[in-house]
């Protein structure tokens, strides 16, 4: 807009405000100090000029004021985990779904690197998932657990792609010691994880509950199922991390399997813009 109006024209608009300011603060010609105005004689003039100056400044500020642009809305598409639909008719479910997407949005620039790692990882684990009749959606568990970092270790001591705890890994037949840690062996760790997932499903009978148990532990989930009169993951009282866990897994499924559907939300948008000159502002300044 400034290119069309022209800098000289802009200065012409602002010059009256500068002139008023000069009248208020500049000493008289030949004087060595600011004039010592008597309050009773100068108060009306000073207040009027100050008001005019304030109005000019307000008009200039209005012209250059940043305007926030609204962020795009997250598209609420049909989403399911192993055939169990995400109940987007529930307000709290929608809120959690939007929350995990908003958090991921700041890391969306890493999606390309993650997809490259997944392209190499999925062909290795998919046959093992099929061997144990584990649904394909569980291929996204390692993305949520370790971001496919092979040497990932959590503060609690979980390690590898599948973030297996030492005790769980040993119970599944993996060697975990100072010299050898088979949690970092993608084939052995995936086979162990699939055996564990199959066992959990035989106990819980729901793949969403299996995912929750993978995060919180089977003992916790069994106790929680005794307290609740339903078996709905989305309505259960769970620890915060577990409450959001399946949403994180589903997020990776969505952005990896159909990224174009979420590109408008994940692509950063410019946050401010400048208002164009309004006719009223121009008339008032001039």
mmCIF file of C-alpha atoms in Angstrom:
data_model
loop_
_atom_site.group_PDB
_atom_site.id
_atom_site.type_symbol
_atom_site.label_atom_id
_atom_site.label_comp_id
_atom_site.label_asym_id
_atom_site.label_seq_id
_atom_site.Cartn_x
_atom_site.Cartn_y
_atom_site.Cartn_z
ATOM 1 C CA UNK A 1 0.000 0.000 0.000
ATOM 2 C CA UNK A 2 2.872 2.366 0.736
ATOM 3 C CA UNK A 3 4.208 1.928 -2.802
ATOM 4 C CA UNK A 4 0.905 3.092 -4.298
ATOM 5 C CA UNK A 5 0.468 6.145 -2.008
ATOM 6 C CA UNK A 6 4.110 7.228 -2.208
ATOM 7 C CA UNK A 7 6.459 8.292 0.539
ATOM 8 C CA UNK A 8 6.197 12.072 -0.235
ATOM 9 C CA UNK A 9 2.431 11.854 0.107
ATOM 10 C CA UNK A 10 2.765 10.051 3.434
ATOM 11 C CA UNK A 11 5.125 12.746 4.712
ATOM 12 C CA UNK A 12 2.657 15.404 3.573
ATOM 13 C CA UNK A 13 -0.006 13.690 5.632
ATOM 14 C CA UNK A 14 2.175 13.471 8.734
ATOM 15 C CA UNK A 15 3.738 16.977 8.443
ATOM 16 C CA UNK A 16 0.783 18.840 10.131
ATOM 17 C CA UNK A 17 1.195 16.657 13.208
ATOM 18 C CA UNK A 18 4.918 17.414 13.254
ATOM 19 C CA UNK A 19 4.213 21.152 12.898
ATOM 20 C CA UNK A 20 1.846 21.084 15.858
ATOM 21 C CA UNK A 21 4.445 19.254 17.907
ATOM 22 C CA UNK A 22 7.057 21.872 16.966
ATOM 23 C CA UNK A 23 4.761 24.674 18.162
ATOM 24 C CA UNK A 24 4.404 22.968 21.517
ATOM 25 C CA UNK A 25 8.049 22.244 22.246
ATOM 26 C CA UNK A 26 10.259 24.569 20.141
ATOM 27 C CA UNK A 27 11.677 27.745 21.875
ATOM 28 C CA UNK A 28 11.187 31.126 20.225
ATOM 29 C CA UNK A 29 13.696 32.341 17.677
ATOM 30 C CA UNK A 30 16.705 33.849 19.404
ATOM 31 C CA UNK A 31 15.676 32.620 22.863
ATOM 32 C CA UNK A 32 17.942 30.390 24.896
ATOM 33 C CA UNK A 33 15.291 28.615 26.946
ATOM 34 C CA UNK A 34 11.753 27.263 26.691
ATOM 35 C CA UNK A 35 9.110 29.978 27.061
ATOM 36 C CA UNK A 36 7.723 30.339 30.583
ATOM 37 C CA UNK A 37 4.013 30.390 29.768
ATOM 38 C CA UNK A 38 1.569 31.652 32.372
ATOM 39 C CA UNK A 39 -0.969 28.932 33.066
ATOM 40 C CA UNK A 40 -4.026 31.172 33.014
ATOM 41 C CA UNK A 41 -3.214 32.503 29.560
ATOM 42 C CA UNK A 42 -1.938 29.372 27.837
ATOM 43 C CA UNK A 43 -3.927 26.434 29.196
ATOM 44 C CA UNK A 44 -6.691 26.564 26.563
ATOM 45 C CA UNK A 45 -4.279 26.816 23.645
ATOM 46 C CA UNK A 46 -1.984 24.056 24.979
ATOM 47 C CA UNK A 47 -4.875 21.680 25.604
ATOM 48 C CA UNK A 48 -6.289 22.271 22.131
ATOM 49 C CA UNK A 49 -2.960 21.737 20.395
ATOM 50 C CA UNK A 50 -2.245 18.651 22.514
ATOM 51 C CA UNK A 51 -5.636 17.201 21.595
ATOM 52 C CA UNK A 52 -4.983 17.825 17.906
ATOM 53 C CA UNK A 53 -1.574 16.178 18.167
ATOM 54 C CA UNK A 54 -3.047 13.196 19.991
ATOM 55 C CA UNK A 55 -5.675 12.784 17.266
ATOM 56 C CA UNK A 56 -3.037 12.855 14.526
ATOM 57 C CA UNK A 57 -0.933 10.296 16.352
ATOM 58 C CA UNK A 58 -3.979 8.064 16.820
ATOM 59 C CA UNK A 59 -4.746 8.273 13.100
ATOM 60 C CA UNK A 60 -1.174 7.341 12.161
ATOM 61 C CA UNK A 61 -1.216 4.461 14.658
ATOM 62 C CA UNK A 62 -4.497 3.225 13.211
ATOM 63 C CA UNK A 63 -2.966 3.141 9.751
ATOM 64 C CA UNK A 64 0.034 1.111 10.881
ATOM 65 C CA UNK A 65 -1.748 -1.034 13.491
ATOM 66 C CA UNK A 66 -1.050 -4.787 13.184
ATOM 67 C CA UNK A 67 -4.153 -6.885 12.643
ATOM 68 C CA UNK A 68 -4.253 -10.472 13.892
ATOM 69 C CA UNK A 69 -5.255 -13.020 11.298
ATOM 70 C CA UNK A 70 -7.389 -15.907 12.462
ATOM 71 C CA UNK A 71 -5.740 -19.322 12.377
ATOM 72 C CA UNK A 72 -7.326 -21.938 10.131
ATOM 73 C CA UNK A 73 -9.656 -24.409 11.780
ATOM 74 C CA UNK A 74 -8.636 -28.034 12.163
ATOM 75 C CA UNK A 75 -10.686 -30.131 9.720
ATOM 76 C CA UNK A 76 -12.724 -32.678 11.661
ATOM 77 C CA UNK A 77 -12.597 -35.713 9.405
ATOM 78 C CA UNK A 78 -13.728 -39.267 10.018
ATOM 79 C CA UNK A 79 -10.959 -40.874 12.068
ATOM 80 C CA UNK A 80 -10.757 -44.389 13.463
ATOM 81 C CA UNK A 81 -8.306 -46.551 15.348
ATOM 82 C CA UNK A 82 -8.486 -50.180 14.263
ATOM 83 C CA UNK A 83 -12.074 -49.634 13.167
ATOM 84 C CA UNK A 84 -13.105 -47.899 16.403
ATOM 85 C CA UNK A 85 -14.270 -44.408 15.412
ATOM 86 C CA UNK A 86 -13.063 -41.277 17.145
ATOM 87 C CA UNK A 87 -16.321 -39.904 18.664
ATOM 88 C CA UNK A 88 -16.121 -36.339 17.426
ATOM 89 C CA UNK A 89 -19.687 -35.738 18.563
ATOM 90 C CA UNK A 90 -18.307 -35.390 22.098
ATOM 91 C CA UNK A 91 -17.031 -31.911 22.988
ATOM 92 C CA UNK A 92 -14.196 -33.080 25.219
ATOM 93 C CA UNK A 93 -12.964 -35.441 22.486
ATOM 94 C CA UNK A 94 -12.874 -32.593 19.973
ATOM 95 C CA UNK A 95 -11.007 -30.407 22.472
ATOM 96 C CA UNK A 96 -8.333 -33.060 23.036
ATOM 97 C CA UNK A 97 -8.034 -33.726 19.306
ATOM 98 C CA UNK A 98 -7.490 -30.038 18.604
ATOM 99 C CA UNK A 99 -5.036 -29.789 21.498
ATOM 100 C CA UNK A 100 -2.681 -32.515 20.236
ATOM 101 C CA UNK A 101 -2.823 -31.091 16.700
ATOM 102 C CA UNK A 102 -2.035 -27.597 17.983
ATOM 103 C CA UNK A 103 0.989 -28.928 19.868
ATOM 104 C CA UNK A 104 2.175 -30.845 16.814
ATOM 105 C CA UNK A 105 1.744 -27.818 14.592
ATOM 106 C CA UNK A 106 4.934 -26.236 15.930
ATOM 107 C CA UNK A 107 6.839 -29.371 14.893
ATOM 108 C CA UNK A 108 5.168 -29.831 11.513
ATOM 109 C CA UNK A 109 8.389 -28.824 9.748
ATOM 110 C CA UNK A 110 9.924 -32.122 10.948
ATOM 111 C CA UNK A 111 7.248 -34.157 9.203
ATOM 112 C CA UNK A 112 9.382 -34.703 6.102
ATOM 113 C CA UNK A 113 12.228 -36.260 8.085
ATOM 114 C CA UNK A 114 9.801 -38.389 10.070
ATOM 115 C CA UNK A 115 8.225 -39.659 6.863
ATOM 116 C CA UNK A 116 11.642 -40.680 5.544
ATOM 117 C CA UNK A 117 12.322 -42.679 8.689
ATOM 118 C CA UNK A 118 8.877 -44.247 8.503
ATOM 119 C CA UNK A 119 9.405 -45.276 4.868
ATOM 120 C CA UNK A 120 12.397 -47.305 6.002
ATOM 121 C CA UNK A 121 10.798 -48.550 9.240
ATOM 122 C CA UNK A 122 7.336 -49.690 8.140
ATOM 123 C CA UNK A 123 8.490 -52.357 5.633
ATOM 124 C CA UNK A 124 10.472 -53.970 8.464
ATOM 125 C CA UNK A 125 7.697 -54.095 11.072
ATOM 126 C CA UNK A 126 4.596 -54.613 8.885
ATOM 127 C CA UNK A 127 5.262 -58.350 8.288
ATOM 128 C CA UNK A 128 5.703 -58.863 12.049
ATOM 129 C CA UNK A 129 2.427 -57.063 12.783
ATOM 130 C CA UNK A 130 0.726 -59.302 10.242
ATOM 131 C CA UNK A 131 2.331 -62.408 11.760
ATOM 132 C CA UNK A 132 0.630 -61.725 15.113
ATOM 133 C CA UNK A 133 -2.576 -60.384 13.531
ATOM 134 C CA UNK A 134 -2.004 -56.901 14.922
ATOM 135 C CA UNK A 135 -3.915 -54.132 13.061
ATOM 136 C CA UNK A 136 -1.873 -51.831 10.836
ATOM 137 C CA UNK A 137 -2.713 -48.807 13.005
ATOM 138 C CA UNK A 138 -0.246 -50.073 15.612
ATOM 139 C CA UNK A 139 2.580 -49.215 13.247
ATOM 140 C CA UNK A 140 2.102 -45.642 14.514
ATOM 141 C CA UNK A 141 2.748 -46.571 18.148
ATOM 142 C CA UNK A 142 6.555 -46.264 17.704
ATOM 143 C CA UNK A 143 6.089 -42.808 16.159
ATOM 144 C CA UNK A 144 4.246 -41.628 19.261
ATOM 145 C CA UNK A 145 6.681 -43.444 21.555
ATOM 146 C CA UNK A 146 10.086 -42.592 20.100
ATOM 147 C CA UNK A 147 9.557 -40.516 16.933
ATOM 148 C CA UNK A 148 11.409 -43.456 15.307
ATOM 149 C CA UNK A 149 14.658 -42.567 17.048
ATOM 150 C CA UNK A 150 16.391 -45.977 17.417
ATOM 151 C CA UNK A 151 18.435 -44.988 20.474
ATOM 152 C CA UNK A 152 15.663 -43.180 22.313
ATOM 153 C CA UNK A 153 15.685 -43.639 26.093
ATOM 154 C CA UNK A 154 13.089 -42.123 28.405
ATOM 155 C CA UNK A 155 13.694 -40.767 31.901
ATOM 156 C CA UNK A 156 11.876 -43.813 33.280
ATOM 157 C CA UNK A 157 14.266 -46.153 31.462
ATOM 158 C CA UNK A 158 12.095 -47.210 28.505
ATOM 159 C CA UNK A 159 14.210 -47.659 25.388
ATOM 160 C CA UNK A 160 14.194 -48.328 21.668
ATOM 161 C CA UNK A 161 11.608 -47.754 18.968
ATOM 162 C CA UNK A 162 8.861 -49.318 21.102
ATOM 163 C CA UNK A 163 10.063 -47.779 24.390
ATOM 164 C CA UNK A 164 9.953 -51.040 26.316
ATOM 165 C CA UNK A 165 10.716 -50.948 30.030
ATOM 166 C CA UNK A 166 13.582 -53.221 31.153
ATOM 167 C CA UNK A 167 11.338 -55.530 33.180
ATOM 168 C CA UNK A 168 8.770 -55.854 30.408
ATOM 169 C CA UNK A 169 11.479 -56.514 27.826
ATOM 170 C CA UNK A 170 13.070 -59.256 29.933
ATOM 171 C CA UNK A 171 9.652 -60.843 30.550
ATOM 172 C CA UNK A 172 9.205 -60.967 26.771
ATOM 173 C CA UNK A 173 12.532 -62.740 26.306
ATOM 174 C CA UNK A 174 14.759 -59.838 25.333
ATOM 175 C CA UNK A 175 18.264 -59.475 26.715
ATOM 176 C CA UNK A 176 18.722 -56.255 28.656
ATOM 177 C CA UNK A 177 22.091 -55.819 30.305
ATOM 178 C CA UNK A 178 25.072 -53.528 30.389
ATOM 179 C CA UNK A 179 26.600 -55.192 27.329
ATOM 180 C CA UNK A 180 23.519 -56.201 25.356
ATOM 181 C CA UNK A 181 20.180 -54.422 25.031
ATOM 182 C CA UNK A 182 17.916 -56.045 22.449
ATOM 183 C CA UNK A 183 15.350 -53.278 22.819
ATOM 184 C CA UNK A 184 17.461 -51.479 20.223
ATOM 185 C CA UNK A 185 17.190 -54.390 17.791
ATOM 186 C CA UNK A 186 14.251 -53.449 15.600
ATOM 187 C CA UNK A 187 13.330 -57.015 14.609
ATOM 188 C CA UNK A 188 13.547 -58.531 18.094
ATOM 189 C CA UNK A 189 11.929 -55.551 19.809
ATOM 190 C CA UNK A 190 9.053 -55.458 17.321
ATOM 191 C CA UNK A 191 8.439 -59.181 17.691
ATOM 192 C CA UNK A 192 8.378 -58.789 21.480
ATOM 193 C CA UNK A 193 6.081 -55.774 21.304
ATOM 194 C CA UNK A 194 3.642 -57.619 19.022
ATOM 195 C CA UNK A 195 3.498 -60.598 21.376
ATOM 196 C CA UNK A 196 2.764 -58.187 24.193
ATOM 197 C CA UNK A 197 0.020 -56.408 22.216
ATOM 198 C CA UNK A 198 -1.630 -59.686 21.290
ATOM 199 C CA UNK A 199 -1.642 -60.743 24.955
ATOM 200 C CA UNK A 200 -3.201 -57.427 25.971
ATOM 201 C CA UNK A 201 -5.955 -57.795 23.383
ATOM 202 C CA UNK A 202 -6.771 -61.298 24.606
ATOM 203 C CA UNK A 203 -7.239 -59.771 28.070
ATOM 204 C CA UNK A 204 -9.029 -56.508 27.185
ATOM 205 C CA UNK A 205 -10.858 -57.232 23.929
ATOM 206 C CA UNK A 206 -10.526 -53.681 22.580
ATOM 207 C CA UNK A 207 -7.664 -52.258 20.542
ATOM 208 C CA UNK A 208 -8.125 -48.745 21.967
ATOM 209 C CA UNK A 209 -7.861 -50.205 25.479
ATOM 210 C CA UNK A 210 -4.784 -52.145 24.353
ATOM 211 C CA UNK A 211 -3.135 -48.878 23.269
ATOM 212 C CA UNK A 212 -4.042 -47.282 26.606
ATOM 213 C CA UNK A 213 -2.659 -50.298 28.486
ATOM 214 C CA UNK A 214 0.554 -50.096 26.474
ATOM 215 C CA UNK A 215 1.000 -46.625 27.953
ATOM 216 C CA UNK A 216 -0.402 -46.971 31.472
ATOM 217 C CA UNK A 217 0.223 -50.668 32.072
ATOM 218 C CA UNK A 218 -2.243 -53.585 32.013
ATOM 219 C CA UNK A 219 -2.649 -53.632 35.799
ATOM 220 C CA UNK A 220 -3.825 -50.032 35.894
ATOM 221 C CA UNK A 221 -6.282 -50.552 33.046
ATOM 222 C CA UNK A 222 -7.763 -53.675 34.608
ATOM 223 C CA UNK A 223 -8.332 -51.852 37.891
ATOM 224 C CA UNK A 224 -9.881 -48.907 36.074
ATOM 225 C CA UNK A 225 -12.254 -51.191 34.167
ATOM 226 C CA UNK A 226 -13.473 -52.559 37.494
ATOM 227 C CA UNK A 227 -14.340 -49.016 38.643
ATOM 228 C CA UNK A 228 -16.098 -47.912 35.442
ATOM 229 C CA UNK A 229 -19.385 -49.315 34.185
ATOM 230 C CA UNK A 230 -18.222 -49.122 30.561
ATOM 231 C CA UNK A 231 -15.248 -50.071 28.394
ATOM 232 C CA UNK A 232 -15.003 -46.825 26.423
ATOM 233 C CA UNK A 233 -11.475 -45.387 26.352
ATOM 234 C CA UNK A 234 -12.762 -41.915 25.463
ATOM 235 C CA UNK A 235 -14.953 -41.713 28.593
ATOM 236 C CA UNK A 236 -12.595 -43.332 31.082
ATOM 237 C CA UNK A 237 -10.919 -41.514 33.964
ATOM 238 C CA UNK A 238 -7.233 -41.878 33.135
ATOM 239 C CA UNK A 239 -3.908 -40.157 33.894
ATOM 240 C CA UNK A 240 -3.314 -37.151 31.662
ATOM 241 C CA UNK A 241 -0.631 -38.844 29.542
ATOM 242 C CA UNK A 242 -2.797 -41.907 28.936
ATOM 243 C CA UNK A 243 -5.864 -39.759 28.326
ATOM 244 C CA UNK A 244 -4.077 -38.115 25.399
ATOM 245 C CA UNK A 245 -2.056 -41.127 24.290
ATOM 246 C CA UNK A 246 -4.402 -42.563 21.676
ATOM 247 C CA UNK A 247 -4.995 -39.084 20.257
ATOM 248 C CA UNK A 248 -1.251 -38.755 19.678
ATOM 249 C CA UNK A 249 -1.126 -42.115 17.935
ATOM 250 C CA UNK A 250 -4.073 -41.130 15.744
ATOM 251 C CA UNK A 251 -2.437 -37.798 14.951
ATOM 252 C CA UNK A 252 0.569 -39.612 13.478
ATOM 253 C CA UNK A 253 -1.723 -41.902 11.551
ATOM 254 C CA UNK A 254 -3.556 -38.939 10.049
ATOM 255 C CA UNK A 255 -0.588 -36.730 9.143
ATOM 256 C CA UNK A 256 1.331 -39.683 7.707
ATOM 257 C CA UNK A 257 -1.491 -41.314 5.741
ATOM 258 C CA UNK A 258 -3.284 -38.213 4.394
ATOM 259 C CA UNK A 259 -1.164 -35.104 4.994
ATOM 260 C CA UNK A 260 -2.875 -33.078 2.256
ATOM 261 C CA UNK A 261 -6.130 -33.093 4.226
ATOM 262 C CA UNK A 262 -4.427 -31.226 7.083
ATOM 263 C CA UNK A 263 -1.989 -29.072 5.133
ATOM 264 C CA UNK A 264 -4.053 -25.890 5.543
ATOM 265 C CA UNK A 265 -3.928 -26.256 9.326
ATOM 266 C CA UNK A 266 -0.309 -27.365 9.632
ATOM 267 C CA UNK A 267 1.128 -24.781 7.222
ATOM 268 C CA UNK A 268 2.256 -21.702 9.196
ATOM 269 C CA UNK A 269 0.249 -18.549 8.477
ATOM 270 C CA UNK A 270 1.390 -14.941 8.676
ATOM 271 C CA UNK A 271 0.180 -13.607 12.018
ATOM 272 C CA UNK A 272 -0.087 -9.859 11.289
ATOM 273 C CA UNK A 273 -0.992 -7.515 8.464
ATOM 274 C CA UNK A 274 -1.238 -3.749 8.091
ATOM 275 C CA UNK A 275 -4.521 -1.953 7.632
ATOM 276 C CA UNK A 276 -4.787 0.116 4.432
ATOM 277 C CA UNK A 277 -5.414 3.865 4.596
ATOM 278 C CA UNK A 278 -9.014 4.615 5.419
ATOM 279 C CA UNK A 279 -10.667 7.630 3.813
ATOM 280 C CA UNK A 280 -11.637 9.005 7.230
ATOM 281 C CA UNK A 281 -8.085 8.757 8.534
ATOM 282 C CA UNK A 282 -6.661 10.501 5.492
ATOM 283 C CA UNK A 283 -9.227 13.319 5.736
ATOM 284 C CA UNK A 284 -8.555 13.843 9.423
ATOM 285 C CA UNK A 285 -4.764 13.876 9.052
ATOM 286 C CA UNK A 286 -4.853 16.228 6.093
#
